[in-house]
CSV table of C-alpha atoms in Angstrom, one decimal:
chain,number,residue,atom,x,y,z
E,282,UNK,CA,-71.3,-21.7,-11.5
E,283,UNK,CA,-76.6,-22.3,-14.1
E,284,UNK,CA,-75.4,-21.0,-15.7
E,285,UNK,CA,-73.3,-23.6,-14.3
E,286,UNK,CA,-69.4,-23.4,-14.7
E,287,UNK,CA,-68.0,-27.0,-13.7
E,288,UNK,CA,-66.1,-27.5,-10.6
E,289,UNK,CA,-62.3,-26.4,-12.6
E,290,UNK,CA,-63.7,-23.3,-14.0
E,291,UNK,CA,-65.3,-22.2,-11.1
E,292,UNK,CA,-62.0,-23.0,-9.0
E,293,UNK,CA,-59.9,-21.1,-11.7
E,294,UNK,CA,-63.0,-17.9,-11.2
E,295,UNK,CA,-61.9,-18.6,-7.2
E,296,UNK,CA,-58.1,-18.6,-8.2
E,297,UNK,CA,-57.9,-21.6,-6.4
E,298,UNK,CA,-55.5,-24.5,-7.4
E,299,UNK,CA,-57.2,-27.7,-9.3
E,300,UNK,CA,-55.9,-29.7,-6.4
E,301,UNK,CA,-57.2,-28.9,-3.4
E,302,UNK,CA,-56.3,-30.7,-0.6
E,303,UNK,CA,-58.3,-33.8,0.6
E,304,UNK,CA,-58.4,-34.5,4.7
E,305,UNK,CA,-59.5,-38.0,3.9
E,306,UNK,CA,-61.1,-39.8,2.0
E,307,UNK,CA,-64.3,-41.2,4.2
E,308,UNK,CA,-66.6,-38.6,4.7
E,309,UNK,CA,-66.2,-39.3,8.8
E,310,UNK,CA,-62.8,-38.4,8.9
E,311,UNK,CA,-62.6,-35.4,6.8
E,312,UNK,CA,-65.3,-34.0,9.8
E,313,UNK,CA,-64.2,-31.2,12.0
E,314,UNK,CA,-66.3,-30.9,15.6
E,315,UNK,CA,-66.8,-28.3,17.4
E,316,UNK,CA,-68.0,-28.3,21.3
E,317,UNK,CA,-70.4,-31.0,22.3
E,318,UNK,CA,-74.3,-29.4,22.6
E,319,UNK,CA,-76.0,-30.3,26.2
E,320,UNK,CA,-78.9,-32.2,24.7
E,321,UNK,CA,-76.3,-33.7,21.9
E,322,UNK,CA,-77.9,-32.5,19.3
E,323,UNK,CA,-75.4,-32.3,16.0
E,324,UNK,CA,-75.6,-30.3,12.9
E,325,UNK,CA,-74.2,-32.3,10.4
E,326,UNK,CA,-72.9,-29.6,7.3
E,327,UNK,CA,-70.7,-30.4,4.6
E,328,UNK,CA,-68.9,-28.0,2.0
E,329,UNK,CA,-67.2,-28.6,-0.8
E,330,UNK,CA,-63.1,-27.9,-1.6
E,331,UNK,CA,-62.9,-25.7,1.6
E,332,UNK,CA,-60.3,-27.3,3.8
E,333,UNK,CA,-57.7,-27.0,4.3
E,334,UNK,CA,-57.4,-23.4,3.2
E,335,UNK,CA,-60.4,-22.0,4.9
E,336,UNK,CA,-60.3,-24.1,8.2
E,337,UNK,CA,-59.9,-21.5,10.6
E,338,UNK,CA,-62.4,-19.2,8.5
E,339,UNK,CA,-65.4,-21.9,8.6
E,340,UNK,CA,-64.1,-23.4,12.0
E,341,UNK,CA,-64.2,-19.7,13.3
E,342,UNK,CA,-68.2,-19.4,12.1
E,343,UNK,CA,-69.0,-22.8,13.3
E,344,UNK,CA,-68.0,-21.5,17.1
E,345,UNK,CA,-68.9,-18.2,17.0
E,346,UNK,CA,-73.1,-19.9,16.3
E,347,UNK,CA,-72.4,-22.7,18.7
E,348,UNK,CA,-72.0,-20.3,21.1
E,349,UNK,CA,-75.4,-19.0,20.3
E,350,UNK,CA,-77.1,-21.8,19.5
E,351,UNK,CA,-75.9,-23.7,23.1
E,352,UNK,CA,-77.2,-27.0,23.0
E,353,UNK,CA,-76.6,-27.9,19.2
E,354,UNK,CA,-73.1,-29.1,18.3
E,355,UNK,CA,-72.0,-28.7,14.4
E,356,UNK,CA,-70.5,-31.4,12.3
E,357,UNK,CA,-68.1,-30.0,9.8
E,358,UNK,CA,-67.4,-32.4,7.0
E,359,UNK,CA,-65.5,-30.8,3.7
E,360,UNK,CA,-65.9,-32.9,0.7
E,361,UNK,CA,-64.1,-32.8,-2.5
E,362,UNK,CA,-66.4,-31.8,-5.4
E,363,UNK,CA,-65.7,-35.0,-7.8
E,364,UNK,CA,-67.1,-36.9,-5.3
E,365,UNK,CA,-70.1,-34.8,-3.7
E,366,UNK,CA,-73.2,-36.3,-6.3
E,367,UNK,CA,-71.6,-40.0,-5.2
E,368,UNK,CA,-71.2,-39.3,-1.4
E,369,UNK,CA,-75.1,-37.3,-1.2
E,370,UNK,CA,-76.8,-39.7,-2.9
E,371,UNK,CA,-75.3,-42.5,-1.2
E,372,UNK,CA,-76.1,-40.5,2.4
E,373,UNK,CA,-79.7,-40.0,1.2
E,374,UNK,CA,-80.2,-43.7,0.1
E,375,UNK,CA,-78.7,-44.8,3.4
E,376,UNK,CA,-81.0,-41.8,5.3
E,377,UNK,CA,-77.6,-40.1,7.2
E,378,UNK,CA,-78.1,-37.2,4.8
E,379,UNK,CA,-76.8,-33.9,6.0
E,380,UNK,CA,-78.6,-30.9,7.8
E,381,UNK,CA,-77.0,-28.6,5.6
E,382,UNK,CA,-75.4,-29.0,2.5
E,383,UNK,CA,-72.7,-26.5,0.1
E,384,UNK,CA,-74.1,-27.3,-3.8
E,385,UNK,CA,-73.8,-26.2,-7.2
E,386,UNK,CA,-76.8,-25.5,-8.5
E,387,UNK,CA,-77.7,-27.9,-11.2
E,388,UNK,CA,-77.4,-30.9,-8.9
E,389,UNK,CA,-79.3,-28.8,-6.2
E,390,UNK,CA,-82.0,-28.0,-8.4
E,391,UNK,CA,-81.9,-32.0,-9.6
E,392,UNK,CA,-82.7,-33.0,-5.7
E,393,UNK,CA,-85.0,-29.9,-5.8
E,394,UNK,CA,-87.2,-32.0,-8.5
E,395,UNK,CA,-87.2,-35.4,-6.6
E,396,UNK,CA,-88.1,-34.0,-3.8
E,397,UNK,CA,-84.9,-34.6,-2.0
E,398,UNK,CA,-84.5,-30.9,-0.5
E,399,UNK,CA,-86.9,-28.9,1.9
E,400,UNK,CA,-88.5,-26.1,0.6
E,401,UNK,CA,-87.1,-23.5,3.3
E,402,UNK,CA,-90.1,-21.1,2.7
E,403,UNK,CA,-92.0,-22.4,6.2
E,404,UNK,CA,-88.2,-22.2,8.2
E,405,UNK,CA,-87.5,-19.0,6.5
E,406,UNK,CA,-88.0,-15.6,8.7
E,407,UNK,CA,-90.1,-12.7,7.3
E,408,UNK,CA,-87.9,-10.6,4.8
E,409,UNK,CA,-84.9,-13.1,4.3
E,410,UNK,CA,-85.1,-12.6,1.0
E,411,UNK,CA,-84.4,-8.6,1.3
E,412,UNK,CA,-80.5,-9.5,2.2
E,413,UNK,CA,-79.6,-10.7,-0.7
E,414,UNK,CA,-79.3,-9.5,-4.6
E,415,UNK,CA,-82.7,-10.3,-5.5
E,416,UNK,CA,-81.8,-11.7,-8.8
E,417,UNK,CA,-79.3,-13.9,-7.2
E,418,UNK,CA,-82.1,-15.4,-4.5
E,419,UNK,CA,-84.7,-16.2,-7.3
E,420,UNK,CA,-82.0,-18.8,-8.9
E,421,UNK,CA,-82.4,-20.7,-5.6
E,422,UNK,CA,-86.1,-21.0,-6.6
E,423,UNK,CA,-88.4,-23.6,-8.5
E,424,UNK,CA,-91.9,-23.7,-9.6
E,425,UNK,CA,-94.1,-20.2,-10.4
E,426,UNK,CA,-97.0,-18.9,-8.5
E,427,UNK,CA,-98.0,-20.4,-4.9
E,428,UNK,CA,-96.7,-23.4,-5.2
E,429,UNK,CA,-92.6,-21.9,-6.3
E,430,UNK,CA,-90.6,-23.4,-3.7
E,431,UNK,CA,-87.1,-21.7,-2.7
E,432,UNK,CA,-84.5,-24.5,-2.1
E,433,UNK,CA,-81.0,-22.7,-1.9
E,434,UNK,CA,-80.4,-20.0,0.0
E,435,UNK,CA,-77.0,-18.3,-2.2
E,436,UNK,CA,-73.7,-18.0,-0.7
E,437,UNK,CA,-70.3,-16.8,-2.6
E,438,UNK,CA,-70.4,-16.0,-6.6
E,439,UNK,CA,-68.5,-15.2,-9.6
E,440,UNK,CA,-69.0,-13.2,-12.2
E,441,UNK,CA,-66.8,-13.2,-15.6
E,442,UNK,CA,-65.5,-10.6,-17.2
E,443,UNK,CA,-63.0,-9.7,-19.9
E,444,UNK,CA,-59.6,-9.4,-19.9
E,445,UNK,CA,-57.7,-8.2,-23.3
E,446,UNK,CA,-54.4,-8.0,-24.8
E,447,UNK,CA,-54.3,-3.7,-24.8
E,448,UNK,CA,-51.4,-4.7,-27.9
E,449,UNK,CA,-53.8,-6.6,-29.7
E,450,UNK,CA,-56.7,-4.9,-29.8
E,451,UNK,CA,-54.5,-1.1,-30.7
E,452,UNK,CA,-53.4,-3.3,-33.6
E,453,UNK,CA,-56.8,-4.5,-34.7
E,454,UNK,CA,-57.3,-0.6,-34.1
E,455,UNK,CA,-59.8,-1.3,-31.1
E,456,UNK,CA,-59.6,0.9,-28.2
E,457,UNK,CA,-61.6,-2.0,-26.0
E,458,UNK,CA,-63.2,-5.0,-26.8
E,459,UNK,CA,-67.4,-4.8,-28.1
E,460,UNK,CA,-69.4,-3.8,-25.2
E,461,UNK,CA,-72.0,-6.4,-27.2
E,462,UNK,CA,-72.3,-9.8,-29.1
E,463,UNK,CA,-73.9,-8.2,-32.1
E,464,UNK,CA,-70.1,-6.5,-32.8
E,465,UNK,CA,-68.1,-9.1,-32.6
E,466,UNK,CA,-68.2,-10.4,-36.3
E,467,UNK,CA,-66.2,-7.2,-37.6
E,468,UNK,CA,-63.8,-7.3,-34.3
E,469,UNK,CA,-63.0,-10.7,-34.8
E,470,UNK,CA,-62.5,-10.2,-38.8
E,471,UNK,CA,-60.0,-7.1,-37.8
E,472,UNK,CA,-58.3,-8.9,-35.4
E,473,UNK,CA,-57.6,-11.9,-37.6
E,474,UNK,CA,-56.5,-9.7,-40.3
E,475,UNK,CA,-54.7,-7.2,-39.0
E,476,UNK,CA,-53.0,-9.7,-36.6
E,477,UNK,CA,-53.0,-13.1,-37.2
E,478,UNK,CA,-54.1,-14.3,-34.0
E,479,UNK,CA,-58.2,-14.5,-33.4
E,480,UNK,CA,-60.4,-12.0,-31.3
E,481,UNK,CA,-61.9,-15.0,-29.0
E,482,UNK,CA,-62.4,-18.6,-27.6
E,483,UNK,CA,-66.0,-19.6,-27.1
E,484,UNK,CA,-65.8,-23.5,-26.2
E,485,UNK,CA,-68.6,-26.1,-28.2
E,486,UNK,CA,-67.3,-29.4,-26.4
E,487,UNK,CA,-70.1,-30.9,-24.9
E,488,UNK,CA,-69.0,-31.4,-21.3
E,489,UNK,CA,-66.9,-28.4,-21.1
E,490,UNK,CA,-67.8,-24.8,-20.0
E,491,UNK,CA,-72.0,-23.5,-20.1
E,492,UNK,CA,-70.9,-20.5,-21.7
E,493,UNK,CA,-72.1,-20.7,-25.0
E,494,UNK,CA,-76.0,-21.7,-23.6
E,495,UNK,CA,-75.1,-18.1,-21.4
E,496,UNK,CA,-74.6,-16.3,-24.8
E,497,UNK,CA,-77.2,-17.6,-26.6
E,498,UNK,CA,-79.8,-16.5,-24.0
E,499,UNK,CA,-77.5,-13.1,-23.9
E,500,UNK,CA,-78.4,-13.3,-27.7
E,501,UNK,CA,-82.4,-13.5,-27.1
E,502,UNK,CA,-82.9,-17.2,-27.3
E,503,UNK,CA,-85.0,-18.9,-24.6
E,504,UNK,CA,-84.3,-22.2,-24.0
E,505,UNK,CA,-87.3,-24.0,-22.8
E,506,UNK,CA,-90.5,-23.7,-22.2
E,507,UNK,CA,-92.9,-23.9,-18.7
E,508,UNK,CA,-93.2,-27.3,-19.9
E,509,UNK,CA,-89.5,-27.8,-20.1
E,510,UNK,CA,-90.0,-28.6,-23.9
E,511,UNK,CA,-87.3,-27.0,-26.1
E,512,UNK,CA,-88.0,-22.9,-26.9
E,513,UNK,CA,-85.1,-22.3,-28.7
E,514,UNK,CA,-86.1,-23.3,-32.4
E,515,UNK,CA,-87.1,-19.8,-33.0
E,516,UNK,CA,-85.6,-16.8,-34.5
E,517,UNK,CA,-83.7,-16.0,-32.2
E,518,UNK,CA,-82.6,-19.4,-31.9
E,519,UNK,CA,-81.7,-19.6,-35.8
E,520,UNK,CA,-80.0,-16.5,-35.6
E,521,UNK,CA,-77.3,-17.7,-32.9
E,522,UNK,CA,-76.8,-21.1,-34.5
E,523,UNK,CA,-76.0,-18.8,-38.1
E,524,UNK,CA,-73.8,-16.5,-36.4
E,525,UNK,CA,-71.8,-19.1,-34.5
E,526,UNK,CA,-71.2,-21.0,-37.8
E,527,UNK,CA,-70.9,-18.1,-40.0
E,528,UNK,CA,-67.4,-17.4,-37.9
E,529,UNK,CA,-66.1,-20.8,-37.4
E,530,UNK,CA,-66.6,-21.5,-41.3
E,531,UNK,CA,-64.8,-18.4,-41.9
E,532,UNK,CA,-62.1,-19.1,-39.6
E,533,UNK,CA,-62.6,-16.3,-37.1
E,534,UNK,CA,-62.4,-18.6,-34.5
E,535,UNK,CA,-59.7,-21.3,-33.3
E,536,UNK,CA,-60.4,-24.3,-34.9
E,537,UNK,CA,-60.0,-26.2,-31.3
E,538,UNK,CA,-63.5,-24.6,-30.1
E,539,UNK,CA,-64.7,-27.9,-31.7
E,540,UNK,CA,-62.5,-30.2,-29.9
E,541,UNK,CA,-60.7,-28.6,-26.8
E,542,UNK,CA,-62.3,-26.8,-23.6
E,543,UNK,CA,-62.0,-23.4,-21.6
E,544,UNK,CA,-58.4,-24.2,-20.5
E,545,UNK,CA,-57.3,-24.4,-24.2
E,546,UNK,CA,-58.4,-20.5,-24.1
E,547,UNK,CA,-56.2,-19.3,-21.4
E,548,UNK,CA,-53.3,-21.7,-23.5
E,549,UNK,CA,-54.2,-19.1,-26.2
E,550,UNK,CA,-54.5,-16.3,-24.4
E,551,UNK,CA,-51.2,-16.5,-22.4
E,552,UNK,CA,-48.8,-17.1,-26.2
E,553,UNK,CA,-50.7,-14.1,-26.9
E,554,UNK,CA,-52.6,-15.5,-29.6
E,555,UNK,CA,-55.9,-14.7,-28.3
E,556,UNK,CA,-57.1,-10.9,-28.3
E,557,UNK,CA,-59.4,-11.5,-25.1
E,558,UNK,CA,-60.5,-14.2,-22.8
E,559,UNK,CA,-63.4,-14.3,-20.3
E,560,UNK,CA,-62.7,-14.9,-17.3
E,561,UNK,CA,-62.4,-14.3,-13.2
E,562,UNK,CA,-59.9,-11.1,-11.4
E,563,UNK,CA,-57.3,-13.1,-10.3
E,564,UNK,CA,-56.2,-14.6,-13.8
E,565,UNK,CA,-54.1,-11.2,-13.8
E,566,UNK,CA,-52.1,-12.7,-10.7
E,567,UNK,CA,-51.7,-16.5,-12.2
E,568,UNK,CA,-51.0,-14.5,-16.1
E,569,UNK,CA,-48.2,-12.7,-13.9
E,570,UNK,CA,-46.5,-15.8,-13.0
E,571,UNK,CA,-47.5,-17.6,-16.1
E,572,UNK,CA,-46.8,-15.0,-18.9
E,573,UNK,CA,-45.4,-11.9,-17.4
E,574,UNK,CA,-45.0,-10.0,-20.8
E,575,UNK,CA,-48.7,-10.7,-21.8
E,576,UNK,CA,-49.7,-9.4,-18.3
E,577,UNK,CA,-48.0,-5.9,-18.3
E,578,UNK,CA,-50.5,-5.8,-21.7
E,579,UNK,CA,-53.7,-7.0,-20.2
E,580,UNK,CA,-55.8,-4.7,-18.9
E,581,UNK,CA,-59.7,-5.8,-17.6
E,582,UNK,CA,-63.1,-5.1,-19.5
E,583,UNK,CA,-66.9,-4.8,-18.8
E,584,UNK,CA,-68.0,-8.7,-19.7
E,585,UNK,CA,-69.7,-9.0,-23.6
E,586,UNK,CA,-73.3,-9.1,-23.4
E,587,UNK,CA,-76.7,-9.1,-25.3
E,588,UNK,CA,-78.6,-5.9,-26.1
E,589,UNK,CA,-80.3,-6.3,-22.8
E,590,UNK,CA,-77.2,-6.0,-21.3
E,591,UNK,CA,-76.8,-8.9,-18.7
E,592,UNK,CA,-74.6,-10.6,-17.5
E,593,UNK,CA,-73.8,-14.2,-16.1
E,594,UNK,CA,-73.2,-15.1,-12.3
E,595,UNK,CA,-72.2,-18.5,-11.0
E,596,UNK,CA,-73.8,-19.2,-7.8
E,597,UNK,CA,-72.8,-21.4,-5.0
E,598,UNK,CA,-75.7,-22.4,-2.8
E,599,UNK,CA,-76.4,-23.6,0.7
E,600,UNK,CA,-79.5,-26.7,1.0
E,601,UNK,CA,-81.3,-28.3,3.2
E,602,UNK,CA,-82.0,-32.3,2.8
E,603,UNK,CA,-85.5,-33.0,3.3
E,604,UNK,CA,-84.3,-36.1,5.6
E,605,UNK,CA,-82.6,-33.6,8.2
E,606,UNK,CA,-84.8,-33.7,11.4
E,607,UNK,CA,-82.9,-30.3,11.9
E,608,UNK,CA,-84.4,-27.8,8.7
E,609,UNK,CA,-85.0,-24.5,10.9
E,610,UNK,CA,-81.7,-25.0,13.0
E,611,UNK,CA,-80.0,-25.9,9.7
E,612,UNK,CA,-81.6,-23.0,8.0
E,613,UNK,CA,-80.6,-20.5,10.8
E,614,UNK,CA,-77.2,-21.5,10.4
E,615,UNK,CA,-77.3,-20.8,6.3
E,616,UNK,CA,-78.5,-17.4,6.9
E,617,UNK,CA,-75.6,-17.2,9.5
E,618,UNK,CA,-73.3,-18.2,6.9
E,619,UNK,CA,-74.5,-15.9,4.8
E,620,UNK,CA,-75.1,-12.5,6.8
E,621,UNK,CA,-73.2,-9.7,5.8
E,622,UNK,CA,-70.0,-9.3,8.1
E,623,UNK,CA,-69.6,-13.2,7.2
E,624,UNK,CA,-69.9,-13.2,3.5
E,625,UNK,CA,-67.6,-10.2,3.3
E,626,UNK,CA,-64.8,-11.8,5.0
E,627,UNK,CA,-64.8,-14.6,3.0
E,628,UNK,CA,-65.1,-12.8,-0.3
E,629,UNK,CA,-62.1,-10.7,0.9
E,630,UNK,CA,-60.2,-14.3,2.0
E,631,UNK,CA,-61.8,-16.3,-0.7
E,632,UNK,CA,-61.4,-13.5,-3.7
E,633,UNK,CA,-65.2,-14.3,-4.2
E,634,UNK,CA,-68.0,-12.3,-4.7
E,635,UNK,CA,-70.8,-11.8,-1.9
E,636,UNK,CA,-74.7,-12.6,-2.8
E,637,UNK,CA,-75.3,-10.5,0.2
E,638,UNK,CA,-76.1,-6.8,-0.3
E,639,UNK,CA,-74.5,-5.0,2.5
E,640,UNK,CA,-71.6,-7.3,2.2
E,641,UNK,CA,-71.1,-6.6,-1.6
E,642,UNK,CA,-71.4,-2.8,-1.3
E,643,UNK,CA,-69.0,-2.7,1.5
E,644,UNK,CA,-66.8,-5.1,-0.9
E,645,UNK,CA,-67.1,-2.1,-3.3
E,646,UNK,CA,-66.2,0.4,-0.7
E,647,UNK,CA,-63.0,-1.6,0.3
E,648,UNK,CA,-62.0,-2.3,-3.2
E,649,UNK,CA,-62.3,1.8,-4.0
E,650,UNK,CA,-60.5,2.7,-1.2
E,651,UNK,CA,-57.8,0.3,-1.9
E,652,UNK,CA,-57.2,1.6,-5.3
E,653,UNK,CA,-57.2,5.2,-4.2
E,654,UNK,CA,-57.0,8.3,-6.4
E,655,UNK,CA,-57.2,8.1,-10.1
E,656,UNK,CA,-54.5,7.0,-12.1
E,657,UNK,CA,-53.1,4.3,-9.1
E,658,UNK,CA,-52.5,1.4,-11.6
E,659,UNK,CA,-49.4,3.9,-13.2
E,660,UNK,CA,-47.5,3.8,-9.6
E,661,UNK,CA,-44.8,0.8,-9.1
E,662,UNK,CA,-47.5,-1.4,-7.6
E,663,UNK,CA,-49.1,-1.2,-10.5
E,664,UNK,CA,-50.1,-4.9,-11.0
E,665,UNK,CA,-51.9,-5.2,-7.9
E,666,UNK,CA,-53.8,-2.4,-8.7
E,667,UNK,CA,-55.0,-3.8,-11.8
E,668,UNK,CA,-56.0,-6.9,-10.2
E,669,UNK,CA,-57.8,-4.6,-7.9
E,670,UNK,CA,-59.8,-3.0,-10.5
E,671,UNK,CA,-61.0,-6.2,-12.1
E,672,UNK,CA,-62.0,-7.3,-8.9
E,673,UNK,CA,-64.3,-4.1,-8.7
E,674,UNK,CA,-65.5,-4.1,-11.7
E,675,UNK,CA,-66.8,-8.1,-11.6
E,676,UNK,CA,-68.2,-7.0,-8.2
E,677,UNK,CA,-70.1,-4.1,-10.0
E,678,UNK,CA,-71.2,-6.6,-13.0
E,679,UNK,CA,-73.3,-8.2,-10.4
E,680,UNK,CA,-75.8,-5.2,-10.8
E,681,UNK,CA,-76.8,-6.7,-14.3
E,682,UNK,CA,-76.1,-9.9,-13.6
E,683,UNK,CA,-78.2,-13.3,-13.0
E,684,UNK,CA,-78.0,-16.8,-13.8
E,685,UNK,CA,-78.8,-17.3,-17.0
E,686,UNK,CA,-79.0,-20.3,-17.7
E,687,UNK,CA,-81.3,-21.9,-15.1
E,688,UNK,CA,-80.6,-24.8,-12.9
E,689,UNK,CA,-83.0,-27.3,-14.2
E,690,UNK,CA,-83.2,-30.9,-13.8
E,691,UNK,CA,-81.4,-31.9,-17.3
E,692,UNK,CA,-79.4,-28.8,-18.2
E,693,UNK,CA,-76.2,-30.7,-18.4
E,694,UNK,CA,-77.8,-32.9,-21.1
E,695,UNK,CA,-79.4,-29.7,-22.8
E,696,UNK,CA,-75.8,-28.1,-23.2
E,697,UNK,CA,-74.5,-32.4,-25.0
E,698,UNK,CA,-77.4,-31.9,-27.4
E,699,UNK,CA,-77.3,-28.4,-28.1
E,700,UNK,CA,-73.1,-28.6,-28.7
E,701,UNK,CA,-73.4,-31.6,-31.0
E,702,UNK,CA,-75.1,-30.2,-33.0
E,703,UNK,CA,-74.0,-26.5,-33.5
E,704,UNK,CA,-70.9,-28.6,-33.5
E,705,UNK,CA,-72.3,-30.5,-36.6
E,706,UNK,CA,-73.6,-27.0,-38.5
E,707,UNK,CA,-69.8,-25.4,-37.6
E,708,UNK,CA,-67.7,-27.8,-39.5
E,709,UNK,CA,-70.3,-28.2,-42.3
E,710,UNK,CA,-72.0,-31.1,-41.7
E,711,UNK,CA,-75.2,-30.0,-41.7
E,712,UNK,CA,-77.2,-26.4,-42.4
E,713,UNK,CA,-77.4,-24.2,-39.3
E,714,UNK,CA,-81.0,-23.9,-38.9
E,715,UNK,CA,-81.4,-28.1,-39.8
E,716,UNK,CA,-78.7,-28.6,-36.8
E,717,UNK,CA,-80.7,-26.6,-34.4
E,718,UNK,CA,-84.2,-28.5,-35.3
E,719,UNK,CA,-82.3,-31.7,-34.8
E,720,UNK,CA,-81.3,-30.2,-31.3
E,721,UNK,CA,-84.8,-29.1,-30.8
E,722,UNK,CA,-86.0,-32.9,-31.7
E,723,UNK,CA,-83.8,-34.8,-29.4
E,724,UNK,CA,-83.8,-32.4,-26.2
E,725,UNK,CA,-87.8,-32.7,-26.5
E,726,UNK,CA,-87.5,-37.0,-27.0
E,727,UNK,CA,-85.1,-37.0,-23.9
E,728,UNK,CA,-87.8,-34.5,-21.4
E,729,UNK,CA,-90.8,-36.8,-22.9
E,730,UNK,CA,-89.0,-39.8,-21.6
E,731,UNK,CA,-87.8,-38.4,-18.4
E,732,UNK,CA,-91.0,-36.0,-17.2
E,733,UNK,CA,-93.5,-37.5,-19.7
């Protein structure tokens, strides 16, 4: 999700399964074509994990702007996220990129700073922009000023939030979890003494979830400058590294954060050994399944944040290759994708979240109406209404919510070197605030060598 999730967390955000589906494994024959355009003109447009679950969905849209657009056939071709970077690359190098592309945005932003995507501001009509959540369109951006180019135009999110063991937190004498970071030290020290079990799971493996560089910005630390030099040896910066030590060395949190990933968290969570995890609406239907008598405990919360109150979104986006010889009808076909009526009946197929306005406050409307009068979640279908309520209330995060951790060429590295070392300062190898300079030190070697 820049704050970028990774591929599995974002599918477990979707509550999709980890295997999707392949239609083959050649990007030709995984392509699905609609009509032939009089002049022959094809749209070439790939997404990633869609098929087979959403064919009719995406082959539905792909007709329905054919029939619009006569004259300009479109080229589905649905491509399985390990392989996307591999397959794009290997188009561009060979010049059969396509018109239209589905990317996270880390490696979007990457092909952003080679020059490999068109700046759509020139293809874009007047007040595009105004559809969407604004905070949510300037993520697809790069650059300040004039010369800011915007290279994504956003299509479905997610947005975390927190769901917690009720039976926990009563014993840890919590009504709900913190609203903030600042208060989990003495939530995390109750939970663990009155309990035994810990409060949370905040994973430091370097390849593993962006969280923790989402809290630290949550917790006031910048992370690089306008000169993409590091920013966050500072005080705020010290602060977060001390505080993220301070509980590991006093055992407030798992002793895995060090060495296992997200997935061990939802391990925890489901023995009931975790007071809360973070995490998408439909974990309440897999926990049913999964762990049935930690479900009927679990009850959804407003996400932790910083004082400033935001949260994180995860954004999928829609590019244009600056090879396509197709950029306005590609781009006319994004903003197609993305309109209102579309976006919402995928969110409501997909369990996503809309980046378009209108589609995300009818969402809202839907989602109310569903859960009816006060009180709902006490009748026998009580489940599903909880699972509705957690979707609401992750749709009506995105208010406060951005990406926070932006998708700049590098960030995947960034999050290695930052890990390793608050790694380092957790077990007590090293003092917190010498870690985080060592950080500082090798992030700004590594953007010397790569951007001068």
């Amino acid at each position: 999700m820049g704050g970028e999730l990774g591929r599995r967390r974002f599918l477990e955000l979707l509550g999709a399964g980890s295997g999707t589906a392949l239609l083959a494994a050649s990007l030709g024959s995984c392509a699905r074509r609609g009509p032939g355009g009089a002049d022959g003109r094809v749209l070439n447009f790939w997404t990633l994990d869609l098929a087979p679950k959403f064919n009719a969905y995406v082959l539905g849209l792909i007709a329905a702007w054919e029939g619009q657009n006569p004259g300009i056939r479109v080229r589905w071709t649905d491509v399985p996220w390990s392989s996307v970077e591999r397959k794009l690359l290997a188009a561009v190098f060979a010049r059969t990129a396509p018109d239209l592309v589905n990317l996270n945005p880390p490696f979007a932003a990457n092909l952003a700073s080679k020059g490999g995507l068109r700046d759509l501001t020139e293809v874009l009509p007047a007040g595009a922009a105004g559809a969407y959540l604004p905070a949510i369109w300037e993520a697809g951006r790069q650059g300040v000023g004039a010369s800011a180019e915007q290279f994504a135009i956003p299509w479905y999110l997610t947005a975390r939030i927190s769901m917690a063991n009720r039976r926990l937190l009563e014993r840890a004498g919590y009504a709900a979890p913190p609203l903030q970071w600042s208060g989990v030290p003495a939530y995390a020290e109750a939970v663990r003494r009155r309990t035994g079990r810990y409060a949370l799971f905040v994973t430091v493996v370097p390849d593993d979830s962006a969280e923790l560089l989402e809290i630290l910005v949550q917790m006031g630390v910048q992370l690089l400058d306008g000169q993409q030099r590091a920013a966050f040896n500072s005080p705020a910066g010290r602060r977060a590294f001390a505080f993220w030590s301070d509980l590991y060395r006093r055992g407030l949190l798992p002793r895995e954060v060090v060495s296992q990933g997200y997935r061990r968290a939802i391990e925890l969570y489901q023995s009931g050994d975790l007071a809360q995890v973070a995490t998408g609406p439909d974990f309440l239907r897999n926990l049913q399944t999964n762990a049935p008598g930690i479900a009927a405990v679990t009850a959804p919360y407003v996400p932790l944040s910083g004082a400033g109150g935001e949260a994180n979104v995860a954004v999928m986006n829609l590019v244009v290759p600056r090879q396509s010889a197709l950029a306005a009808e590609a781009t006319r076909f994004a903003l197609f994708l993305t309109n209102g009526p579309n976006q919402l009946a995928f969110a409501e197929q997909a369990r996503v979240l809309p980046s378009n306005q209108v589609a995300l406050q009818q969402l809202e409307a839907s989602l109310e109406v569903a859960l009816g009068p006060a009180g709902a979640a006490a009748q026998p279908n009580g489940q599903e209404a909880l699972v509705l309520r957690a979707r609401l209330l992750s749709a009506q995060t995105l208010r406060r919510a951005r990406v926070l951790v932006p998708a700049s060429p590098g960030v995947k590295r960034l999050q290695a070197i930052v890990y390793t070392q608050l790694q380092r300062a957790m077990l007590g190898q090293v003092d917190s605030d010498a870690a985080l300079a060592t950080a500082a030190d090798e992030w700004n070697r590594y953007a010397r060598a790569r951007w001068g």
